[in-house]
Short mmCIF file of C-alpha atoms in Angstrom, two decimals:
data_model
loop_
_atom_site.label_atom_id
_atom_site.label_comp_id
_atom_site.label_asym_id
_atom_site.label_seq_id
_atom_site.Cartn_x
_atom_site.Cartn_y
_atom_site.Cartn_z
CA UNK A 1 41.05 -217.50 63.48
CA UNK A 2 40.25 -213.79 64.92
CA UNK A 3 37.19 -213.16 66.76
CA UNK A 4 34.86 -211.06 65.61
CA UNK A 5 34.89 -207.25 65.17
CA UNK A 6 32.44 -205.47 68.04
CA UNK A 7 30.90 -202.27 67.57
CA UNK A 8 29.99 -200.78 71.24
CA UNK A 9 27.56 -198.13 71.71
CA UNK A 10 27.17 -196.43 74.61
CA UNK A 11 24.49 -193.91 75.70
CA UNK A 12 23.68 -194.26 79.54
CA UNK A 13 24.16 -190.35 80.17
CA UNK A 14 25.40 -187.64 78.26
CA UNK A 15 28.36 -188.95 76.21
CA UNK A 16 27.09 -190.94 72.69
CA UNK A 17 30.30 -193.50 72.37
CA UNK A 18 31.19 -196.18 69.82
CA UNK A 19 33.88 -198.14 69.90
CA UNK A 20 35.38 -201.10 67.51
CA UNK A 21 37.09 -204.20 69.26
CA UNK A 22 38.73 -207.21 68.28
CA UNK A 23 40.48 -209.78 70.34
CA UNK A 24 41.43 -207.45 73.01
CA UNK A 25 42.28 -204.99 70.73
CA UNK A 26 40.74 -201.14 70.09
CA UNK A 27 40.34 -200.51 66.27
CA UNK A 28 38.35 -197.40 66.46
CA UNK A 29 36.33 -194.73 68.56
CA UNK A 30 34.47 -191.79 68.62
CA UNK A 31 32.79 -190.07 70.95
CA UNK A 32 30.28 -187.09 71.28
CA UNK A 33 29.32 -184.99 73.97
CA UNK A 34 26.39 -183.13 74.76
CA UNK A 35 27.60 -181.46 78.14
CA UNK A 36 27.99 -178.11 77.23
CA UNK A 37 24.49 -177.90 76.90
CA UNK A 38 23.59 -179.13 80.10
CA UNK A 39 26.46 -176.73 81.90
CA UNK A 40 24.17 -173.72 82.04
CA UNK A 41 21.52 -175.94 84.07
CA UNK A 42 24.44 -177.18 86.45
CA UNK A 43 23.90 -181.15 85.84
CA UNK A 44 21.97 -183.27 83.15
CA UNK A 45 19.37 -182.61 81.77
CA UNK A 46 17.78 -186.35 80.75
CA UNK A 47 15.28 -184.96 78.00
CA UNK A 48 18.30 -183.07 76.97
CA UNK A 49 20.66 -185.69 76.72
CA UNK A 50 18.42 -188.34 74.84
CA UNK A 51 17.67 -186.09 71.75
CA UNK A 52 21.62 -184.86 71.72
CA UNK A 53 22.45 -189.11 71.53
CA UNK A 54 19.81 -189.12 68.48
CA UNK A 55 21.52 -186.64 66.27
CA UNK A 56 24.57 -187.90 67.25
CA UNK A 57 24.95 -191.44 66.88
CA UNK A 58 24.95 -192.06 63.46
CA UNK A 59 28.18 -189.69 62.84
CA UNK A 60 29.24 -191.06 65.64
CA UNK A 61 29.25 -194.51 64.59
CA UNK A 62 30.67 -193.26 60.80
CA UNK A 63 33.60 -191.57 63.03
CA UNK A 64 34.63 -194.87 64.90
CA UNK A 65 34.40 -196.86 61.41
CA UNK A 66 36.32 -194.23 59.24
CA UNK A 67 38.91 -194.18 62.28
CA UNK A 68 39.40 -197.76 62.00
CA UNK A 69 39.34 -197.83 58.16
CA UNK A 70 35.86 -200.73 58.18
CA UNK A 71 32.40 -200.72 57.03
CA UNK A 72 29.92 -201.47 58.93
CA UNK A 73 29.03 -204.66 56.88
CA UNK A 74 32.73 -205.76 58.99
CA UNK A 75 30.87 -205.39 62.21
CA UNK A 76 30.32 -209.00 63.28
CA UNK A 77 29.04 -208.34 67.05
CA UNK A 78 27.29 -205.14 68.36
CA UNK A 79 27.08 -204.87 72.48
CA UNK A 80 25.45 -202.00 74.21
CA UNK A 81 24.77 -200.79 77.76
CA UNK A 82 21.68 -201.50 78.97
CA UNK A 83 21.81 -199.87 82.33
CA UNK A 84 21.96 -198.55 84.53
CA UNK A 85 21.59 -194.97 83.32
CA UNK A 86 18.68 -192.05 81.86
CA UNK A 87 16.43 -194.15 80.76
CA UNK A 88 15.66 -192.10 77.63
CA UNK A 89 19.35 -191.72 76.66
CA UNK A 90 19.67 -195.76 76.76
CA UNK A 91 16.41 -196.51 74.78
CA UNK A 92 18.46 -194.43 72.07
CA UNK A 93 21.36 -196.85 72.11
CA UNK A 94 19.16 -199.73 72.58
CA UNK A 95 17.14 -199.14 69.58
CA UNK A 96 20.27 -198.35 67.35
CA UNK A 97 21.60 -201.49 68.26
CA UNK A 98 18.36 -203.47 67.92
CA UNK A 99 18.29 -201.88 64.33
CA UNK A 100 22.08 -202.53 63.51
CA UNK A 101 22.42 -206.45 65.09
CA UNK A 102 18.84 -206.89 62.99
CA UNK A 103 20.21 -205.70 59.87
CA UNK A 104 23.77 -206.82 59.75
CA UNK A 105 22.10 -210.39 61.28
CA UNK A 106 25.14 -210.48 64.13
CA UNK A 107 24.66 -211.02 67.53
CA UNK A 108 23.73 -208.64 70.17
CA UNK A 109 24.54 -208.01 74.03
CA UNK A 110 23.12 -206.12 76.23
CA UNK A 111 26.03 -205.06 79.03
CA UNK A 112 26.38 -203.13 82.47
CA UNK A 113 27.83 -200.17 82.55
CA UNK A 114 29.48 -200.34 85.78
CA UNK A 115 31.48 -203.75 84.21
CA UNK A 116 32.35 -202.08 80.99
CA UNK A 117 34.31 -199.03 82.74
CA UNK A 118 36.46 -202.32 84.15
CA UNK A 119 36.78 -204.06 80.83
CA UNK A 120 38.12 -200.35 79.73
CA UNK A 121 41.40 -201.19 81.61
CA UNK A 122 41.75 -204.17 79.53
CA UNK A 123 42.31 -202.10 76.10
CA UNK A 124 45.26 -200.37 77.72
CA UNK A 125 47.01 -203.70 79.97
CA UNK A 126 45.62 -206.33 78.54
CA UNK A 127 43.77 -209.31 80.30
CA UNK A 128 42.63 -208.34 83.89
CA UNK A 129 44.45 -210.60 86.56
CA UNK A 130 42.34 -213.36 88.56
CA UNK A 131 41.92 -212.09 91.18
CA UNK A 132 41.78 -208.59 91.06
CA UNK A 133 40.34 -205.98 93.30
CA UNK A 134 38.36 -202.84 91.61
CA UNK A 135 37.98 -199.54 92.29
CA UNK A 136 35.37 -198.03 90.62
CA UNK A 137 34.86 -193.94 91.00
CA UNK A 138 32.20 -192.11 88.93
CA UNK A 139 29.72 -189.37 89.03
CA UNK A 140 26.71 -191.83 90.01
CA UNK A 141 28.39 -194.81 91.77
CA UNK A 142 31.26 -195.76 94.01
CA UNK A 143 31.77 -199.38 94.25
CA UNK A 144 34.83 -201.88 95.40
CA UNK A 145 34.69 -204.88 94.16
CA UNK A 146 36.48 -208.21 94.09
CA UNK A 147 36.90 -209.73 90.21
CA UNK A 148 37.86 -212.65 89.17
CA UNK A 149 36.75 -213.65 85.47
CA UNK A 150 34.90 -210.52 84.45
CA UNK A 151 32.97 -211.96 81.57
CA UNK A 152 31.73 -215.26 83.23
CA UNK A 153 31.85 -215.18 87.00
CA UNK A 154 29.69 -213.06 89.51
CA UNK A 155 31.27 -210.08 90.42
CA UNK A 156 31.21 -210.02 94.36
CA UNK A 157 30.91 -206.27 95.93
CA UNK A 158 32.62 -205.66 98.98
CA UNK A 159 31.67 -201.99 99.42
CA UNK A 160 28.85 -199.58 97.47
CA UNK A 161 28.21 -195.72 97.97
CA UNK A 162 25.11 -195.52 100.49
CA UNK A 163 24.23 -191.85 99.63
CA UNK A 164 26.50 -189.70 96.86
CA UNK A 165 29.05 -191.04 95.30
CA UNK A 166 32.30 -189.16 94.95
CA UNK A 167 31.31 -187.82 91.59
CA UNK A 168 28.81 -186.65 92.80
CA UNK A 169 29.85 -185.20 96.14
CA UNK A 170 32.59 -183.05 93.61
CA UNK A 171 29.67 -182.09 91.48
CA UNK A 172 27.74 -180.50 94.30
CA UNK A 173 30.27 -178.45 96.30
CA UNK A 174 31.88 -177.04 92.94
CA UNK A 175 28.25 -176.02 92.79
CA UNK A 176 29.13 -173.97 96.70
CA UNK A 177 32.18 -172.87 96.00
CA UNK A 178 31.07 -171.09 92.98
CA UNK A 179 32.97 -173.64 90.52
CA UNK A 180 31.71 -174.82 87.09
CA UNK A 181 30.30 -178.06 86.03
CA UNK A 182 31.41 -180.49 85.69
CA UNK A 183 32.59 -180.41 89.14
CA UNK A 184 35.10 -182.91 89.06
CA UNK A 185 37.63 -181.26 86.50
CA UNK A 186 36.88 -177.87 88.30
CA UNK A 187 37.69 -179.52 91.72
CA UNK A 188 40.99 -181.28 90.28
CA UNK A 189 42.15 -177.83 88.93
CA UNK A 190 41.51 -175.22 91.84
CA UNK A 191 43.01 -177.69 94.49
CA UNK A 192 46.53 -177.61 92.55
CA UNK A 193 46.57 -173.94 94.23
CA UNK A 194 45.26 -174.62 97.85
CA UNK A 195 46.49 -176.54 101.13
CA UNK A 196 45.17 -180.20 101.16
CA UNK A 197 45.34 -179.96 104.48
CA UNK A 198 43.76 -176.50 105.32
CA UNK A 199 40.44 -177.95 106.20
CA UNK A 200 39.94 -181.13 108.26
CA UNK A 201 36.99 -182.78 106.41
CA UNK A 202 35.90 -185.48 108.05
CA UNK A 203 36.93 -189.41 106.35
CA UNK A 204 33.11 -191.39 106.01
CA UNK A 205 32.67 -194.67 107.21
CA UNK A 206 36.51 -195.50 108.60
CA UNK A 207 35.52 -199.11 109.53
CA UNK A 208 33.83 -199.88 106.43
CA UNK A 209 34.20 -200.86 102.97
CA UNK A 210 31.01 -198.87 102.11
CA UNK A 211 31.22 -195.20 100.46
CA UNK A 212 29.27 -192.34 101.82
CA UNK A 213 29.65 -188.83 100.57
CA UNK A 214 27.06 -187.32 101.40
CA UNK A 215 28.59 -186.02 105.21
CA UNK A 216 31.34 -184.56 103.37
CA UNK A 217 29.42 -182.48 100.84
CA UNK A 218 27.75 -181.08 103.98
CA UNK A 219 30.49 -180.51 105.57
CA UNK A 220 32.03 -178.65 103.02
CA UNK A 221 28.60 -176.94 102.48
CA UNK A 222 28.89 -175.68 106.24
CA UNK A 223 32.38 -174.32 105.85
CA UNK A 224 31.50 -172.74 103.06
CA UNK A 225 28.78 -170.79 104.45
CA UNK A 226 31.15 -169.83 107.66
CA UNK A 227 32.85 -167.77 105.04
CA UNK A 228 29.34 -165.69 104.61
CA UNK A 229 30.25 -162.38 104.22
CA UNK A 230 34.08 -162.82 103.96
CA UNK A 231 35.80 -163.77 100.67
CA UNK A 232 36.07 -167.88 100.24
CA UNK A 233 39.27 -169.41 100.27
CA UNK A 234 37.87 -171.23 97.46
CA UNK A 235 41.69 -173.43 96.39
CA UNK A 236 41.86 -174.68 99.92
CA UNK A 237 38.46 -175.78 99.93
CA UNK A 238 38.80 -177.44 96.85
CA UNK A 239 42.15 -179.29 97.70
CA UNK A 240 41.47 -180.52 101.07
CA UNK A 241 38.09 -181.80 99.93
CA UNK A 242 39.82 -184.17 96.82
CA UNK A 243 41.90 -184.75 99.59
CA UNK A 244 39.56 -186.23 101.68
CA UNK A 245 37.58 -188.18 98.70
CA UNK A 246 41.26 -189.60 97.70
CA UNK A 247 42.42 -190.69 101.21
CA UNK A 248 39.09 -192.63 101.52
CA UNK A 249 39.37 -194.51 98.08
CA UNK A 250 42.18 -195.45 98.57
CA UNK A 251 42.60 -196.38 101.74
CA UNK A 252 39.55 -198.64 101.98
CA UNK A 253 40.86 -200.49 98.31
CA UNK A 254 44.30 -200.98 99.79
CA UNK A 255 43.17 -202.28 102.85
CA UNK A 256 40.75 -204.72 100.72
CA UNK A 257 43.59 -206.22 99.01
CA UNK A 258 45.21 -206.60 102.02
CA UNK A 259 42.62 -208.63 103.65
CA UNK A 260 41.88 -210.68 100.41
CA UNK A 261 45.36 -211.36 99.18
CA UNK A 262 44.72 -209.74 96.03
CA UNK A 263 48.16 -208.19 94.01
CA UNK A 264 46.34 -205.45 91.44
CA UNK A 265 43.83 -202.59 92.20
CA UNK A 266 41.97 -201.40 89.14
CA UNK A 267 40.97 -197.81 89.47
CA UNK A 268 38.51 -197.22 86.59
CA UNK A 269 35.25 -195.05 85.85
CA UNK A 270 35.13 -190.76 85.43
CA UNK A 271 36.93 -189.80 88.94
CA UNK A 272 39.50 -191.99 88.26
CA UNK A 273 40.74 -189.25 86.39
CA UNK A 274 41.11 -186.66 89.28
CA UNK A 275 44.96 -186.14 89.52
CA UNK A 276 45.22 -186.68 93.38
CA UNK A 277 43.13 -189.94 93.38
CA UNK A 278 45.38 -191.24 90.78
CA UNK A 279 49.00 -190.28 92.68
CA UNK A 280 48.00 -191.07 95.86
CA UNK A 281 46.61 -194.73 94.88
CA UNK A 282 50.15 -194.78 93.00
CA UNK A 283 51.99 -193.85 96.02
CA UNK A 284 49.84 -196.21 98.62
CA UNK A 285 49.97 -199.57 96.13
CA UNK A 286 53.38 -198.93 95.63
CA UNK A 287 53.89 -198.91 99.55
CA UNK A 288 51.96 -202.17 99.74
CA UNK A 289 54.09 -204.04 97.37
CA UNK A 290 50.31 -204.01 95.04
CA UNK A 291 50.31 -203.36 91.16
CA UNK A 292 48.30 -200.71 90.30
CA UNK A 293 46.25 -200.37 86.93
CA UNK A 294 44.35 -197.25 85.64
CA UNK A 295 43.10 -196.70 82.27
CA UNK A 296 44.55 -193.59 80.35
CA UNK A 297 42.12 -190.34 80.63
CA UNK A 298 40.45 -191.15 77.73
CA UNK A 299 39.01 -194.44 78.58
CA UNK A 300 37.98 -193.30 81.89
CA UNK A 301 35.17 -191.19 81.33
CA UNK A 302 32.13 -192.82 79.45
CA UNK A 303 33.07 -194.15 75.90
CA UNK A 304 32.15 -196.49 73.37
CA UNK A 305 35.77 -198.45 73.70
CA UNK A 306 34.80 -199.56 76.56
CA UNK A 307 31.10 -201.48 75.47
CA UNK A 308 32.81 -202.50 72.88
CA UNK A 309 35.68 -203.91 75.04
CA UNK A 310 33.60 -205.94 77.38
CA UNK A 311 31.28 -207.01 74.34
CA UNK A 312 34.17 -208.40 72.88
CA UNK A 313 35.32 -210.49 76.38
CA UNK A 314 31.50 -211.65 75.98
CA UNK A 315 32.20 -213.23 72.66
CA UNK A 316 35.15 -214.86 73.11
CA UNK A 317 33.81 -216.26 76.51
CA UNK A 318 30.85 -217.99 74.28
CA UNK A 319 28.19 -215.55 75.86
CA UNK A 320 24.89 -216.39 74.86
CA UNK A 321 23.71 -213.51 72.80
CA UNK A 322 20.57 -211.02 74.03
CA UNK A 323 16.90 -211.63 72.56
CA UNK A 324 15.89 -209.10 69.76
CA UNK A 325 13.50 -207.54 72.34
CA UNK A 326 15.89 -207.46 75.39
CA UNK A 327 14.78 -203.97 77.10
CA UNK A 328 16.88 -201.81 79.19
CA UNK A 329 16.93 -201.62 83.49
CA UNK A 330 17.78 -197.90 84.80
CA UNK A 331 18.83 -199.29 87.89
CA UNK A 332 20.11 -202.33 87.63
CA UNK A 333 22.35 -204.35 90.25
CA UNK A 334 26.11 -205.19 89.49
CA UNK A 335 26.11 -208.88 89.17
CA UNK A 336 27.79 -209.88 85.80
CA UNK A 337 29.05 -207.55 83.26
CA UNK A 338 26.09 -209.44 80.91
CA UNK A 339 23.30 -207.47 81.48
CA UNK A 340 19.44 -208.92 79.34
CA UNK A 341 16.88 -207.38 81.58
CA UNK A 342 14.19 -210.32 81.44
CA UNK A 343 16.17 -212.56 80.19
CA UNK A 344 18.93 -215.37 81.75
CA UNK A 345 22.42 -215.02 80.76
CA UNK A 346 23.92 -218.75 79.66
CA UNK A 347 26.90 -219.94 78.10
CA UNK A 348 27.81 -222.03 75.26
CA UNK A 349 30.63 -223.89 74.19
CA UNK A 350 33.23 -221.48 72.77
#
C-alpha cells in the first residue's frame, strides 16, 4: 500500500515553495521568488518577504498540484518548516498549513530547515546511506554533520559556522567588489575569468571542524580597499575568494570522513550550487576513494520538494504528527529533522 501524498510548504526566507511527495518520490513543485524585490536593498528585506509569501502561496500551491495532475483533496500529509528562518515569512507557511492539515483533517509536521535541504538529496539518489557525513552550505548556516537515520535519530554536529557562513561571506564582498545580489551566483560567475590563485586569502580555522567566514570577508574587504584609487581586479578577487571558501569545505568534510569511517559526503543547501565547491568536492572524494552526493541545482536552493521530501521520511518513519497549535522557533538548534517548538517529538508503531 503507498504512503501518503505530502504537500511541503516552505517559507523560511524569500522563496514560497511547495512540493508533492510520495514514497521517496517528487510528484510536483513550484516555487516563487520574491528576490528581485529585495535586490535593490542588497539583502532581504523580512517585512518584504512575508507579504510576497502571502500573495504567493496559494498559486503556488495550485502550480505544484496542476504539475502533478492532483487535487488537493489527494493531499494526505502536509509538513512545513518551522524554523529556523524570518519569523514573519514562516508564520505565513505555518498558518497555511494549520488551515490546510485542519481542513483536509491529515496530519501535520512541523520540520527544520537545515534537515530538509538533506532530505532534498534523497529525491535525486534515493535513501541516504547510514552513515553518512553532510555538508551543508547556505546563505545563513554552515554546518558538518554526521547522519545516520535522518528521520529518527539525533543528528550529531561535528562543526557549525561561528560568525558568517559562506553564503553569507559571498553575499557581503560581492557587495565590495561592486557585484550584484545575490552574491553567490555573482561570485560563481566573475571568478570563471580571474586567477584562483591571485590572492592568498587566508583558510579559517585549519585545525577545526568549525566554519568561520567572517576573517575572510575582511580580508577581502582590505584588499579591496588597497585598490583605492586604482581600478579593481574585480575576476581575481572573486575567484581566489570561492577558492578559498571551496578549499575549506571541503577539506574539513573530507577529512571528517576520514576520521569517522564514513563512505558518502552529502553537499546540500544554496552554495552547494557554486561551480567550484561542487568540482573540487568531486575531485577531493574521488581522491579519497568517498562517494559523493549533491542534489541537482534546483533542489539546492530553498524549495518546497524538499519539506515535502523530509515530511514524507517523517511519515513513513511513524512520526508522531505536530499539535494544531505547534508555533514556529526562528532560531532553532539542529537536533532532529522533526521540529514542534513546545512540543516532544515521539514515535509510533509504523
Amino acid at each position: 500500500m503507498n504512503s501518503p501524498v505530502v504537500l511541503g510548504i516552505e517559507s523560511s526566507c524569500d522563496e514560497t515553495g511547495v512540493g508533492l511527495v510520495r514514497d521517496g518520490r517528487l510528484l510536483g513543485h513550484a516555487l516563487a521568488s520574491s528576490m528581485d524585490e529585495h535586490a535593490r536593498y542588497g539583502g532581504v528585506v523580512p517585512e518584504i518577504a512575508a507579504r510576497a509569501h502571502v500573495h504567493a502561496l496559494r498559486p503556488v500551491i495550485q502550480r505544484a498540484l496542476d504539475e502533478a495532475g492532483l487535487r488537493l483533496t489527494d493531499v494526505g500529509a502536509v509538513a512545513v518548516t518551522t524554523g529556523p528562518g524570518l519569523p514573519g515569512a514562516l508564520q505565513v507557511g505555518l498558518a497555511a498549513a494549520k488551515g490546510l492539515a485542519y481542513t483536509l483533517g491529515v496530519p501535520l509536521h512541523g520540520v527544520h530547515h537545515l534537515a530538509v535541504h538533506v532530505a532534498a538529496d534523497t529525491l535525486e539518489h534515493g535513501p541516504l546511506p547510514d552513515p553518512c557525513m553532510v555538508l551543508i552550505v547556505s546563505g545563513g548556516h554552515t554546518s558538518l554533520l554526521l547522519v545516520h537515520g535522518l528521520a529518527r535519530d539525533p543528528i550529531v554536529h561535528l562543526g557549525d559556522t561561528l560568525d558568517d557562513a559562506a553564503g553569507e561571506c559571498f553575499d557581503k564582498v560581492a557587495r565590495v567588489f561592486g557585484l550584484p545580489y545575490p552574491g553567490g551566483p555573482a561570485i560563481d560567475r566573475t571568478a570563471r575569468e580571474g586567477d584562483p590563485r591571485a590572492v592568498p586569502f587566508p583558510r579559517p580555522l585549519p585545525g577545526s571542524y568549525d566554519f568561520s567566514f567572517s576573517g575572510l570577508k575582511t580580508a577581502a574587504a582590505r584588499w579591496a580597499e588597497g585598490h583605492a584609487g586604482r581600478e579593481l581586479p574585480v575576476t581575481d578577487g572573486a575567484a581566489s575568494l570561492q577558492e578559498a571558501v571551496a578549499d575549506v569545505l571541503t577539506r574539513k568534510a573530507v577529512a571528517a570522513c576520514r576520521e569517522y569511517g564514513v563512505g558518502t559526503l552529502v553537499v546540500v543547501g544554496g552554495v552547494a550550487a557554486n561551480s567550484r565547491v561542487r568540482s573540487l568536492a568531486e575531485e577531493r572524494c574521488r581522491a579519497a576513494g568517498i562517494d559523493l552526493r549533491i542534489p541537482p541545482m534546483k533542489l539546492c536552493t530553498d524549495n518546497g520538494a524538499m519539506i515535502a521530501a523530509v515530511g514524507d521520511l517523517l511519515v513513513r518513519a511513524g512520526a508522531e504528527p505536530a499539535p494544531l497549535d505547534v508555533s514556529i522557533d526562528p532560531s532553532a538548534p539542529l537536533e532532529y529533522a522533526a521540529l514542534h517548538p513546545g512540543t516532544t517529538v515521539r514515535f509510533v508503531a509504523a
